[in-house]
């Protein structure tokens, strides 16, 4: 096994008022992920290091960090991606140790400790777009009757109807797109890529009738029009959700809904 | 206790992706210059002297260079726009998505058609004079 230099941006509010860099040397091979490296540091070098993770297979979305300034899932990104080609074969240890990998907490969020950020800033936006099926059916029935009715209707959907929103349903709420978005960095009130992708996911669902309830959030000052199509969110998304496409499809929808509102007084 | 790093004005210098984005947005600058030049041309129609001085202005090398830049900027902006279009307005036929490459090609074909149309119109009017 070869060694690799890793710098981690630490923040221990009870010991230091300011964040600081700590340098580590970590053994690695072809299969060592950023998350593996962090776990090695915690187990072998410094148990005080804090970071989030759970599934280690790009499903739970909790291991997001900045690697050399780019938002990444720690479990889906490998040390080998940051080192010279053929580092294992090459004799020169200098080339490997020269390339230090810098790990920081996700950008544009409040940092609470080391690599732990306050994800609530992201979750409030997700919640704001009402990300669940909203149906008009059975408005005047008891909750139980309504539930039974929803169950009876829910599952009818053709492959063509599913295809319309499937891509946007793949989001794992990792928040990488928020760290990639300069508009969110400048204005934390911006609803943001993943939440708008989720709104679009339900608006495009044939079983849903909640579009009118979601549009006010998307039409608002901090909705889709805060986006200037930088597009980096889609570049960093580990699930190919293409949130930038969703936001800009949302602009088309928002323009339509505002026009309709102008002429009819209804959303 | 917590901290939040502020985004500085130079955020767009940190990554190639952001620089290309800023370049795309900056294409508006030479285009504004072109529009102002054309607008001045309309006003100069007031008298033959003004029109002659406008023509002299349009023939200056630095003006020609800026207008050349406007053409390149417009083409670059069109390139980025055409690339993004299939993502913003995906066209579905049943469960199948129309291939994005096809949509990009159709847009460039439309540009070509407009150029050919204008060359034909311009060519004819030149003949008439
Ligand atoms: S859209 Fe992509 S990057 Fe954004 S939260 Fe969802 S999975 Fe993560
Ligand atoms: S640990 Fe679950 S996504 Fe990385």
mmCIF file of C-alpha atoms and ligand atoms in Angstrom:
data_model
loop_
_atom_site.group_PDB
_atom_site.id
_atom_site.type_symbol
_atom_site.label_atom_id
_atom_site.label_comp_id
_atom_site.label_asym_id
_atom_site.label_seq_id
_atom_site.Cartn_x
_atom_site.Cartn_y
_atom_site.Cartn_z
ATOM 1 C CA UNK A 1 0.000 0.000 0.000
ATOM 2 C CA UNK A 2 1.083 3.528 -0.780
ATOM 3 C CA UNK A 3 0.512 6.627 1.339
ATOM 4 C CA UNK A 4 -1.384 9.720 0.376
ATOM 5 C CA UNK A 5 -1.569 13.185 2.002
ATOM 6 C CA UNK A 6 -4.960 14.430 3.016
ATOM 7 C CA UNK A 7 -5.804 17.793 4.551
ATOM 8 C CA UNK A 8 -9.091 18.100 6.418
ATOM 9 C CA UNK A 9 -10.661 21.388 7.417
ATOM 10 C CA UNK A 10 -11.510 21.013 11.096
ATOM 11 C CA UNK A 11 -13.784 23.084 13.281
ATOM 12 C CA UNK A 12 -13.930 22.405 17.013
ATOM 13 C CA UNK A 13 -15.906 25.326 18.421
ATOM 14 C CA UNK A 14 -15.114 24.468 22.048
ATOM 15 C CA UNK A 15 -11.365 24.478 21.469
ATOM 16 C CA UNK A 16 -10.736 26.950 18.622
ATOM 17 C CA UNK A 17 -12.908 29.837 17.535
ATOM 18 C CA UNK A 18 -11.749 29.506 13.921
ATOM 19 C CA UNK A 19 -11.668 26.553 11.502
ATOM 20 C CA UNK A 20 -8.164 25.171 10.834
ATOM 21 C CA UNK A 21 -6.442 22.645 8.551
ATOM 22 C CA UNK A 22 -5.108 19.339 9.825
ATOM 23 C CA UNK A 23 -2.824 17.148 7.727
ATOM 24 C CA UNK A 24 -2.854 13.355 7.654
ATOM 25 C CA UNK A 25 -1.046 10.557 5.862
ATOM 26 C CA UNK A 26 -3.378 7.746 4.848
ATOM 27 C CA UNK A 27 -2.511 4.383 3.236
ATOM 28 C CA UNK A 28 -4.622 3.664 0.169
ATOM 29 C CA UNK A 29 -5.119 1.506 -2.892
ATOM 30 C CA UNK A 30 -7.349 1.471 -5.991
ATOM 31 C CA UNK A 31 -10.507 0.954 -3.951
ATOM 32 C CA UNK A 32 -10.021 3.526 -1.164
ATOM 33 C CA UNK A 33 -12.851 6.060 -1.187
ATOM 34 C CA UNK A 34 -12.774 9.513 0.427
ATOM 35 C CA UNK A 35 -15.105 8.078 3.074
ATOM 36 C CA UNK A 36 -12.721 5.149 3.705
ATOM 37 C CA UNK A 37 -9.922 7.673 4.193
ATOM 38 C CA UNK A 38 -12.001 9.667 6.698
ATOM 39 C CA UNK A 39 -12.862 6.475 8.564
ATOM 40 C CA UNK A 40 -9.170 5.533 8.648
ATOM 41 C CA UNK A 41 -8.323 8.924 10.117
ATOM 42 C CA UNK A 42 -11.033 8.588 12.757
ATOM 43 C CA UNK A 43 -10.096 5.035 13.733
ATOM 44 C CA UNK A 44 -6.313 5.237 13.571
ATOM 45 C CA UNK A 45 -5.167 8.849 13.742
ATOM 46 C CA UNK A 46 -7.618 11.228 15.385
ATOM 47 C CA UNK A 47 -10.878 9.974 16.941
ATOM 48 C CA UNK A 48 -12.143 13.520 17.408
ATOM 49 C CA UNK A 49 -12.895 13.967 13.679
ATOM 50 C CA UNK A 50 -16.653 14.277 12.962
ATOM 51 C CA UNK A 51 -18.391 13.524 9.675
ATOM 52 C CA UNK A 52 -21.659 11.945 8.531
ATOM 53 C CA UNK A 53 -22.146 8.726 6.649
ATOM 54 C CA UNK A 54 -24.380 5.675 6.666
ATOM 55 C CA UNK A 55 -24.902 3.485 3.597
ATOM 56 C CA UNK A 56 -21.443 3.885 1.963
ATOM 57 C CA UNK A 57 -23.084 3.100 -1.393
ATOM 58 C CA UNK A 58 -24.466 6.423 -2.684
ATOM 59 C CA UNK A 59 -28.008 5.875 -1.423
ATOM 60 C CA UNK A 60 -28.447 7.662 1.903
ATOM 61 C CA UNK A 61 -26.984 10.959 0.714
ATOM 62 C CA UNK A 62 -25.373 11.832 4.047
ATOM 63 C CA UNK A 63 -21.648 11.798 3.219
ATOM 64 C CA UNK A 64 -21.381 14.955 1.087
ATOM 65 C CA UNK A 65 -18.115 16.925 1.442
ATOM 66 C CA UNK A 66 -16.059 19.300 -0.699
ATOM 67 C CA UNK A 67 -13.070 17.524 -2.254
ATOM 68 C CA UNK A 68 -10.587 19.996 -3.716
ATOM 69 C CA UNK A 69 -13.403 22.541 -3.784
ATOM 70 C CA UNK A 70 -15.985 20.402 -5.624
ATOM 71 C CA UNK A 71 -19.028 18.875 -3.853
ATOM 72 C CA UNK A 72 -18.759 15.065 -3.827
ATOM 73 C CA UNK A 73 -20.248 12.040 -2.092
ATOM 74 C CA UNK A 74 -17.404 10.706 0.050
ATOM 75 C CA UNK A 75 -18.428 7.106 -0.631
ATOM 76 C CA UNK A 76 -18.676 7.534 -4.420
ATOM 77 C CA UNK A 77 -15.391 9.373 -4.919
ATOM 78 C CA UNK A 78 -11.993 7.672 -4.804
ATOM 79 C CA UNK A 79 -8.518 8.824 -3.806
ATOM 80 C CA UNK A 80 -7.173 7.421 -7.094
ATOM 81 C CA UNK A 81 -9.175 10.133 -8.958
ATOM 82 C CA UNK A 82 -6.918 12.799 -7.455
ATOM 83 C CA UNK A 83 -3.546 11.164 -7.959
ATOM 84 C CA UNK A 84 -1.277 10.872 -10.964
ATOM 85 C CA UNK A 85 -2.121 8.010 -13.293
ATOM 86 C CA UNK A 86 -0.261 4.746 -12.635
ATOM 87 C CA UNK A 87 0.574 5.877 -9.113
ATOM 88 C CA UNK A 88 0.639 2.249 -7.959
ATOM 89 C CA UNK A 89 3.081 1.208 -10.654
ATOM 90 C CA UNK A 90 5.221 4.320 -10.478
ATOM 91 C CA UNK A 91 8.308 4.241 -8.300
ATOM 92 C CA UNK A 92 8.168 7.888 -7.358
ATOM 93 C CA UNK A 93 6.597 8.445 -3.974
ATOM 94 C CA UNK A 94 7.200 12.173 -4.450
ATOM 95 C CA UNK A 95 4.490 12.464 -7.129
ATOM 96 C CA UNK A 96 1.908 10.860 -4.857
ATOM 97 C CA UNK A 97 2.748 12.794 -1.728
ATOM 98 C CA UNK A 98 2.922 16.073 -3.648
ATOM 99 C CA UNK A 99 -0.764 15.831 -4.505
ATOM 100 C CA UNK A 100 -2.519 16.685 -1.252
ATOM 101 C CA UNK A 101 -6.268 16.130 -1.257
ATOM 102 C CA UNK A 102 -8.232 18.867 0.531
ATOM 103 C CA UNK A 103 -11.509 17.911 2.249
ATOM 104 C CA UNK A 104 -13.914 20.579 3.537
ATOM 105 C CA UNK A 105 -17.516 20.694 4.741
ATOM 106 C CA UNK A 106 -20.196 21.274 2.072
ATOM 107 C CA UNK A 107 -20.113 24.876 0.865
ATOM 108 C CA UNK A 108 -22.943 27.415 1.406
ATOM 109 C CA UNK A 109 -24.134 25.749 4.622
ATOM 110 C CA UNK A 110 -23.530 26.645 8.245
ATOM 111 C CA UNK A 111 -20.793 24.418 9.680
ATOM 112 C CA UNK A 112 -21.447 23.042 13.157
ATOM 113 C CA UNK A 113 -18.378 20.892 13.681
ATOM 114 C CA UNK A 114 -15.635 19.584 11.362
ATOM 115 C CA UNK A 115 -17.415 18.227 8.257
ATOM 116 C CA UNK A 116 -20.909 18.414 9.781
ATOM 117 C CA UNK A 117 -23.172 21.086 8.291
ATOM 118 C CA UNK A 118 -26.671 22.180 9.252
ATOM 119 C CA UNK A 119 -28.794 20.325 6.669
ATOM 120 C CA UNK A 120 -31.918 21.973 8.013
ATOM 121 C CA UNK A 121 -31.187 24.944 5.764
ATOM 122 C CA UNK A 122 -31.790 22.543 2.859
ATOM 123 C CA UNK A 123 -34.663 20.550 4.370
ATOM 124 C CA UNK A 124 -36.882 23.616 4.935
ATOM 125 C CA UNK A 125 -36.763 24.258 1.189
ATOM 126 C CA UNK A 126 -37.635 20.629 0.420
ATOM 127 C CA UNK A 127 -40.611 20.843 2.739
ATOM 128 C CA UNK A 128 -41.794 24.137 1.251
ATOM 129 C CA UNK A 129 -42.613 22.572 -2.137
ATOM 130 C CA UNK A 130 -45.027 19.990 -0.625
ATOM 131 C CA UNK A 131 -43.146 16.948 -1.920
ATOM 132 C CA UNK A 132 -45.941 14.372 -1.689
ATOM 133 C CA UNK A 133 -48.960 13.335 -3.751
ATOM 134 C CA UNK A 134 -51.844 15.756 -3.329
ATOM 135 C CA UNK A 135 -55.208 14.554 -4.594
ATOM 136 C CA UNK A 136 -58.589 16.261 -4.797
ATOM 137 C CA UNK A 137 -60.356 12.907 -4.414
ATOM 138 C CA UNK A 138 -62.631 12.403 -1.451
ATOM 139 C CA UNK A 139 -62.316 15.912 -0.031
ATOM 140 C CA UNK A 140 -65.443 15.533 2.091
ATOM 141 C CA UNK A 141 -64.930 11.993 3.339
ATOM 142 C CA UNK A 142 -63.536 10.816 6.674
ATOM 143 C CA UNK A 143 -59.768 10.256 6.776
ATOM 144 C CA UNK A 144 -60.232 6.475 6.767
ATOM 145 C CA UNK A 145 -62.544 6.498 3.746
ATOM 146 C CA UNK A 146 -60.219 8.878 2.022
ATOM 147 C CA UNK A 147 -57.267 6.627 2.746
ATOM 148 C CA UNK A 148 -59.109 3.605 1.399
ATOM 149 C CA UNK A 149 -59.997 5.527 -1.721
ATOM 150 C CA UNK A 150 -56.461 6.720 -2.267
ATOM 151 C CA UNK A 151 -55.205 3.156 -1.879
ATOM 152 C CA UNK A 152 -57.711 1.966 -4.463
ATOM 153 C CA UNK A 153 -56.592 4.592 -6.987
ATOM 154 C CA UNK A 154 -52.957 5.153 -6.334
ATOM 155 C CA UNK A 155 -51.163 2.636 -8.450
ATOM 156 C CA UNK A 156 -52.538 3.193 -11.905
ATOM 157 C CA UNK A 157 -49.754 4.612 -14.002
ATOM 158 C CA UNK A 158 -48.485 3.708 -17.458
ATOM 159 C CA UNK A 159 -44.764 3.459 -18.282
ATOM 160 C CA UNK A 160 -45.126 6.608 -20.419
ATOM 161 C CA UNK A 161 -46.552 8.523 -17.454
ATOM 162 C CA UNK A 162 -43.770 7.234 -15.202
ATOM 163 C CA UNK A 163 -41.089 8.220 -17.730
ATOM 164 C CA UNK A 164 -42.138 11.879 -17.456
ATOM 165 C CA UNK A 165 -40.856 12.316 -13.896
ATOM 166 C CA UNK A 166 -38.694 9.258 -13.165
ATOM 167 C CA UNK A 167 -35.364 11.062 -13.536
ATOM 168 C CA UNK A 168 -36.378 13.691 -10.962
ATOM 169 C CA UNK A 169 -37.472 10.963 -8.530
ATOM 170 C CA UNK A 170 -33.898 9.630 -8.263
ATOM 171 C CA UNK A 171 -32.766 12.416 -5.913
ATOM 172 C CA UNK A 172 -31.200 11.189 -2.648
ATOM 173 C CA UNK A 173 -31.298 14.611 -0.913
ATOM 174 C CA UNK A 174 -27.541 14.792 -0.544
ATOM 175 C CA UNK A 175 -27.484 18.585 -0.991
ATOM 176 C CA UNK A 176 -24.421 18.590 -3.292
ATOM 177 C CA UNK A 177 -26.357 20.706 -5.798
ATOM 178 C CA UNK A 178 -26.854 23.422 -3.144
ATOM 179 C CA UNK A 179 -23.109 23.526 -2.543
ATOM 180 C CA UNK A 180 -22.561 23.857 -6.294
ATOM 181 C CA UNK A 181 -25.082 26.677 -6.706
ATOM 182 C CA UNK A 182 -23.642 30.220 -6.428
ATOM 183 C CA UNK A 183 -27.179 31.655 -6.336
ATOM 184 C CA UNK A 184 -27.922 29.631 -3.189
ATOM 185 C CA UNK A 185 -24.553 30.725 -1.815
ATOM 186 C CA UNK A 186 -25.492 34.372 -2.343
ATOM 187 C CA UNK A 187 -29.135 34.000 -1.267
ATOM 188 C CA UNK A 188 -29.900 31.146 1.172
ATOM 189 C CA UNK A 189 -33.625 31.857 0.752
ATOM 190 C CA UNK A 190 -33.471 30.537 -2.832
ATOM 191 C CA UNK A 191 -35.606 27.373 -2.895
ATOM 192 C CA UNK A 192 -32.777 25.707 -4.791
ATOM 193 C CA UNK A 193 -32.124 22.871 -7.262
ATOM 194 C CA UNK A 194 -33.175 19.690 -5.452
ATOM 195 C CA UNK A 195 -36.390 21.178 -3.990
ATOM 196 C CA UNK A 196 -37.476 22.534 -7.372
ATOM 197 C CA UNK A 197 -36.596 19.188 -8.999
ATOM 198 C CA UNK A 198 -38.801 17.512 -6.408
ATOM 199 C CA UNK A 199 -41.647 19.984 -7.044
ATOM 200 C CA UNK A 200 -41.329 19.218 -10.748
ATOM 201 C CA UNK A 201 -41.274 15.481 -9.983
ATOM 202 C CA UNK A 202 -44.727 15.738 -8.334
ATOM 203 C CA UNK A 203 -46.106 18.281 -10.806
ATOM 204 C CA UNK A 204 -45.335 15.827 -13.631
ATOM 205 C CA UNK A 205 -46.865 12.845 -11.801
ATOM 206 C CA UNK A 206 -50.156 11.771 -13.392
ATOM 207 C CA UNK A 207 -51.530 10.812 -9.938
ATOM 208 C CA UNK A 208 -50.974 14.259 -8.481
ATOM 209 C CA UNK A 209 -53.258 17.301 -8.475
ATOM 210 C CA UNK A 210 -51.181 19.556 -6.221
ATOM 211 C CA UNK A 211 -49.572 21.768 -8.853
ATOM 212 C CA UNK A 212 -51.661 24.830 -7.979
ATOM 213 C CA UNK A 213 -50.525 24.518 -4.348
ATOM 214 C CA UNK A 214 -46.845 24.299 -5.352
ATOM 215 C CA UNK A 215 -46.676 27.047 -7.963
ATOM 216 C CA UNK A 216 -46.773 30.019 -5.529
ATOM 217 C CA UNK A 217 -43.441 28.868 -4.033
ATOM 218 C CA UNK A 218 -41.896 28.407 -7.488
ATOM 219 C CA UNK A 219 -43.306 31.706 -8.840
ATOM 220 C CA UNK A 220 -42.109 33.695 -5.825
ATOM 221 C CA UNK A 221 -39.048 35.902 -5.595
ATOM 222 C CA UNK A 222 -36.933 33.026 -4.250
ATOM 223 C CA UNK A 223 -38.377 30.460 -6.648
ATOM 224 C CA UNK A 224 -37.300 29.423 -10.137
ATOM 225 C CA UNK A 225 -36.475 32.971 -11.286
ATOM 226 C CA UNK A 226 -33.543 33.201 -8.854
ATOM 227 C CA UNK A 227 -31.786 30.685 -11.103
ATOM 228 C CA UNK A 228 -29.507 31.981 -13.877
ATOM 229 C CA UNK A 229 -28.775 28.508 -15.303
ATOM 230 C CA UNK A 230 -25.184 28.251 -14.153
ATOM 231 C CA UNK A 231 -25.830 24.508 -14.422
ATOM 232 C CA UNK A 232 -23.077 23.280 -12.075
ATOM 233 C CA UNK A 233 -25.737 21.604 -9.876
ATOM 234 C CA UNK A 234 -26.409 19.075 -12.638
ATOM 235 C CA UNK A 235 -22.695 18.521 -13.123
ATOM 236 C CA UNK A 236 -22.098 17.498 -9.500
ATOM 237 C CA UNK A 237 -25.338 15.524 -8.975
ATOM 238 C CA UNK A 238 -24.322 11.917 -8.192
ATOM 239 C CA UNK A 239 -27.695 10.567 -9.380
ATOM 240 C CA UNK A 240 -27.974 12.343 -12.763
ATOM 241 C CA UNK A 241 -31.170 14.031 -11.666
ATOM 242 C CA UNK A 242 -30.287 17.104 -13.773
ATOM 243 C CA UNK A 243 -31.844 19.576 -11.308
ATOM 244 C CA UNK A 244 -30.897 22.510 -13.588
ATOM 245 C CA UNK A 245 -33.229 21.090 -16.231
ATOM 246 C CA UNK A 246 -35.997 20.787 -13.624
ATOM 247 C CA UNK A 247 -35.541 24.392 -12.485
ATOM 248 C CA UNK A 248 -35.660 25.686 -16.038
ATOM 249 C CA UNK A 249 -38.660 23.516 -16.925
ATOM 250 C CA UNK A 250 -40.105 25.125 -13.804
ATOM 251 C CA UNK A 251 -39.528 28.559 -15.400
ATOM 252 C CA UNK A 252 -41.664 27.519 -18.369
ATOM 253 C CA UNK A 253 -44.384 26.296 -15.987
ATOM 254 C CA UNK A 254 -44.101 29.434 -13.876
ATOM 255 C CA UNK A 255 -44.431 31.705 -16.910
ATOM 256 C CA UNK A 256 -47.525 29.745 -17.984
ATOM 257 C CA UNK A 257 -49.116 29.873 -14.547
ATOM 258 C CA UNK A 258 -48.425 33.609 -14.181
ATOM 259 C CA UNK A 259 -50.000 34.303 -17.592
ATOM 260 C CA UNK A 260 -53.062 32.241 -16.727
ATOM 261 C CA UNK A 261 -53.306 34.089 -13.435
ATOM 262 C CA UNK A 262 -53.078 37.435 -15.215
ATOM 263 C CA UNK A 263 -55.974 36.648 -17.541
ATOM 264 C CA UNK A 264 -58.256 34.639 -15.270
ATOM 265 C CA UNK A 265 -57.288 35.659 -11.758
ATOM 266 C CA UNK A 266 -56.711 31.976 -10.953
ATOM 267 C CA UNK A 267 -53.410 30.090 -10.566
ATOM 268 C CA UNK B 1 -21.633 27.690 17.894
ATOM 269 C CA UNK B 2 -21.055 27.541 14.185
ATOM 270 C CA UNK B 3 -19.557 29.422 11.258
ATOM 271 C CA UNK B 4 -20.623 30.106 7.723
ATOM 272 C CA UNK B 5 -18.066 30.938 5.023
ATOM 273 C CA UNK B 6 -19.168 33.957 2.967
ATOM 274 C CA UNK B 7 -19.211 33.784 -0.811
ATOM 275 C CA UNK B 8 -16.837 36.454 -2.122
ATOM 276 C CA UNK B 9 -17.209 38.437 -5.342
ATOM 277 C CA UNK B 10 -14.523 36.322 -6.964
ATOM 278 C CA UNK B 11 -16.433 33.015 -6.609
ATOM 279 C CA UNK B 12 -16.587 32.591 -10.365
ATOM 280 C CA UNK B 13 -12.786 32.510 -10.686
ATOM 281 C CA UNK B 14 -12.580 29.313 -8.635
ATOM 282 C CA UNK B 15 -13.653 26.828 -11.291
ATOM 283 C CA UNK B 16 -13.483 26.535 -15.084
ATOM 284 C CA UNK B 17 -17.196 25.760 -15.155
ATOM 285 C CA UNK B 18 -18.030 29.101 -13.510
ATOM 286 C CA UNK B 19 -15.657 30.993 -15.825
ATOM 287 C CA UNK B 20 -17.386 29.531 -18.893
ATOM 288 C CA UNK B 21 -20.714 30.559 -17.354
ATOM 289 C CA UNK B 22 -19.463 34.131 -16.899
ATOM 290 C CA UNK B 23 -18.160 34.111 -20.483
ATOM 291 C CA UNK B 24 -21.645 33.087 -21.662
ATOM 292 C CA UNK B 25 -23.218 35.935 -19.676
ATOM 293 C CA UNK B 26 -20.569 38.404 -20.920
ATOM 294 C CA UNK B 27 -21.512 37.770 -24.564
ATOM 295 C CA UNK B 28 -24.186 40.403 -24.000
ATOM 296 C CA UNK B 29 -21.565 43.209 -23.911
ATOM 297 C CA UNK B 30 -20.415 43.212 -27.577
ATOM 298 C CA UNK B 31 -24.049 42.584 -28.581
ATOM 299 C CA UNK B 32 -25.174 45.732 -26.750
ATOM 300 C CA UNK B 33 -22.505 47.661 -28.675
ATOM 301 C CA UNK B 34 -23.789 46.246 -31.981
ATOM 302 C CA UNK B 35 -27.372 47.194 -31.097
ATOM 303 C CA UNK B 36 -26.322 50.759 -30.198
ATOM 304 C CA UNK B 37 -24.451 51.060 -33.505
ATOM 305 C CA UNK B 38 -27.531 49.929 -35.443
ATOM 306 C CA UNK B 39 -29.765 52.272 -33.456
ATOM 307 C CA UNK B 40 -27.421 55.168 -34.250
ATOM 308 C CA UNK B 41 -27.725 54.129 -37.901
ATOM 309 C CA UNK B 42 -31.514 54.591 -37.775
ATOM 310 C CA UNK B 43 -31.158 58.086 -36.245
ATOM 311 C CA UNK B 44 -28.520 59.027 -38.830
ATOM 312 C CA UNK B 45 -31.118 58.580 -41.582
ATOM 313 C CA UNK B 46 -32.280 62.116 -40.679
ATOM 314 C CA UNK B 47 -29.818 63.728 -43.085
ATOM 315 C CA UNK B 48 -27.360 62.585 -45.789
ATOM 316 C CA UNK B 49 -24.378 64.121 -43.888
ATOM 317 C CA UNK B 50 -25.243 62.240 -40.712
ATOM 318 C CA UNK B 51 -25.645 59.004 -42.688
ATOM 319 C CA UNK B 52 -22.236 59.516 -44.308
ATOM 320 C CA UNK B 53 -20.550 60.069 -40.958
ATOM 321 C CA UNK B 54 -22.314 56.984 -39.555
ATOM 322 C CA UNK B 55 -20.974 54.955 -42.506
ATOM 323 C CA UNK B 56 -17.486 56.281 -41.789
ATOM 324 C CA UNK B 57 -17.909 55.286 -38.143
ATOM 325 C CA UNK B 58 -19.010 51.779 -39.115
ATOM 326 C CA UNK B 59 -15.933 51.355 -41.321
ATOM 327 C CA UNK B 60 -13.435 52.127 -38.551
ATOM 328 C CA UNK B 61 -11.214 49.123 -37.804
ATOM 329 C CA UNK B 62 -11.969 49.021 -34.071
ATOM 330 C CA UNK B 63 -15.721 49.183 -34.750
ATOM 331 C CA UNK B 64 -15.400 46.358 -37.281
ATOM 332 C CA UNK B 65 -13.358 44.382 -34.744
ATOM 333 C CA UNK B 66 -16.016 44.834 -32.036
ATOM 334 C CA UNK B 67 -18.761 43.807 -34.450
ATOM 335 C CA UNK B 68 -16.715 40.753 -35.404
ATOM 336 C CA UNK B 69 -16.508 39.969 -31.687
ATOM 337 C CA UNK B 70 -20.282 40.395 -31.438
ATOM 338 C CA UNK B 71 -20.717 37.767 -34.161
ATOM 339 C CA UNK B 72 -18.465 35.307 -32.336
ATOM 340 C CA UNK B 73 -20.270 36.083 -29.050
ATOM 341 C CA UNK B 74 -23.684 35.529 -30.641
ATOM 342 C CA UNK B 75 -22.548 32.185 -32.084
ATOM 343 C CA UNK B 76 -21.105 31.089 -28.717
ATOM 344 C CA UNK B 77 -24.291 32.101 -26.906
ATOM 345 C CA UNK B 78 -26.381 30.281 -29.518
ATOM 346 C CA UNK B 79 -24.194 27.207 -29.033
ATOM 347 C CA UNK B 80 -24.779 27.189 -25.250
ATOM 348 C CA UNK B 81 -28.493 27.966 -25.683
ATOM 349 C CA UNK B 82 -29.071 25.196 -28.240
ATOM 350 C CA UNK B 83 -27.237 22.762 -25.982
ATOM 351 C CA UNK B 84 -29.501 23.615 -23.010
ATOM 352 C CA UNK B 85 -32.763 23.745 -24.952
ATOM 353 C CA UNK B 86 -33.498 19.978 -25.105
ATOM 354 C CA UNK B 87 -33.131 19.828 -21.305
ATOM 355 C CA UNK B 88 -35.558 22.700 -20.696
ATOM 356 C CA UNK B 89 -38.142 21.631 -23.274
ATOM 357 C CA UNK B 90 -37.815 17.860 -23.628
ATOM 358 C CA UNK B 91 -40.113 16.502 -26.325
ATOM 359 C CA UNK B 92 -41.635 13.121 -25.655
ATOM 360 C CA UNK B 93 -43.343 10.808 -28.074
ATOM 361 C CA UNK B 94 -45.095 8.262 -25.878
ATOM 362 C CA UNK B 95 -42.555 7.006 -23.345
ATOM 363 C CA UNK B 96 -39.664 7.880 -25.664
ATOM 364 C CA UNK B 97 -37.604 11.056 -25.519
ATOM 365 C CA UNK B 98 -36.683 12.797 -28.748
ATOM 366 C CA UNK B 99 -32.840 12.516 -28.907
ATOM 367 C CA UNK B 100 -31.268 15.796 -27.651
ATOM 368 C CA UNK B 101 -28.634 15.650 -30.432
ATOM 369 C CA UNK B 102 -31.437 15.750 -32.997
ATOM 370 C CA UNK B 103 -32.981 18.828 -31.363
ATOM 371 C CA UNK B 104 -29.593 20.587 -31.352
ATOM 372 C CA UNK B 105 -29.095 19.716 -35.028
ATOM 373 C CA UNK B 106 -32.562 21.046 -35.964
ATOM 374 C CA UNK B 107 -31.767 24.385 -34.283
ATOM 375 C CA UNK B 108 -28.477 24.762 -36.181
ATOM 376 C CA UNK B 109 -30.305 23.836 -39.395
ATOM 377 C CA UNK B 110 -32.746 26.680 -38.657
ATOM 378 C CA UNK B 111 -29.816 29.100 -38.209
ATOM 379 C CA UNK B 112 -28.408 27.965 -41.545
ATOM 380 C CA UNK B 113 -31.811 28.443 -43.205
ATOM 381 C CA UNK B 114 -32.052 32.012 -41.878
ATOM 382 C CA UNK B 115 -28.516 32.811 -43.099
ATOM 383 C CA UNK B 116 -29.306 31.430 -46.562
ATOM 384 C CA UNK B 117 -32.581 33.432 -46.656
ATOM 385 C CA UNK B 118 -30.802 36.664 -45.749
ATOM 386 C CA UNK B 119 -27.979 36.077 -48.221
ATOM 387 C CA UNK B 120 -30.577 35.555 -50.911
ATOM 388 C CA UNK B 121 -32.560 38.705 -49.915
ATOM 389 C CA UNK B 122 -29.392 40.787 -49.540
ATOM 390 C CA UNK B 123 -27.975 39.483 -52.819
ATOM 391 C CA UNK B 124 -31.201 40.400 -54.661
ATOM 392 C CA UNK B 125 -31.423 43.914 -53.194
ATOM 393 C CA UNK B 126 -27.767 44.543 -54.126
ATOM 394 C CA UNK B 127 -28.659 43.585 -57.712
ATOM 395 C CA UNK B 128 -31.612 46.010 -57.652
ATOM 396 C CA UNK B 129 -29.384 48.939 -56.619
HETATM 397 S S1 LIG C 1 -30.588 16.703 -7.133
HETATM 398 FE FE1 LIG C 1 -28.722 15.412 -7.131
HETATM 399 S S2 LIG C 1 -27.176 16.676 -6.086
HETATM 400 FE FE2 LIG C 1 -29.171 17.587 -5.586
HETATM 401 S S3 LIG C 1 -29.771 16.633 -3.639
HETATM 402 FE FE3 LIG C 1 -30.682 15.381 -5.291
HETATM 403 S S4 LIG C 1 -29.186 13.734 -5.688
HETATM 404 FE FE4 LIG C 1 -28.113 15.356 -4.496
HETATM 405 S S1 LIG C 2 -22.613 7.040 2.883
HETATM 406 FE FE1 LIG C 2 -24.641 7.026 2.048
HETATM 407 S S2 LIG C 2 -24.419 8.222 0.285
HETATM 408 FE FE2 LIG C 2 -22.361 8.081 0.985
#
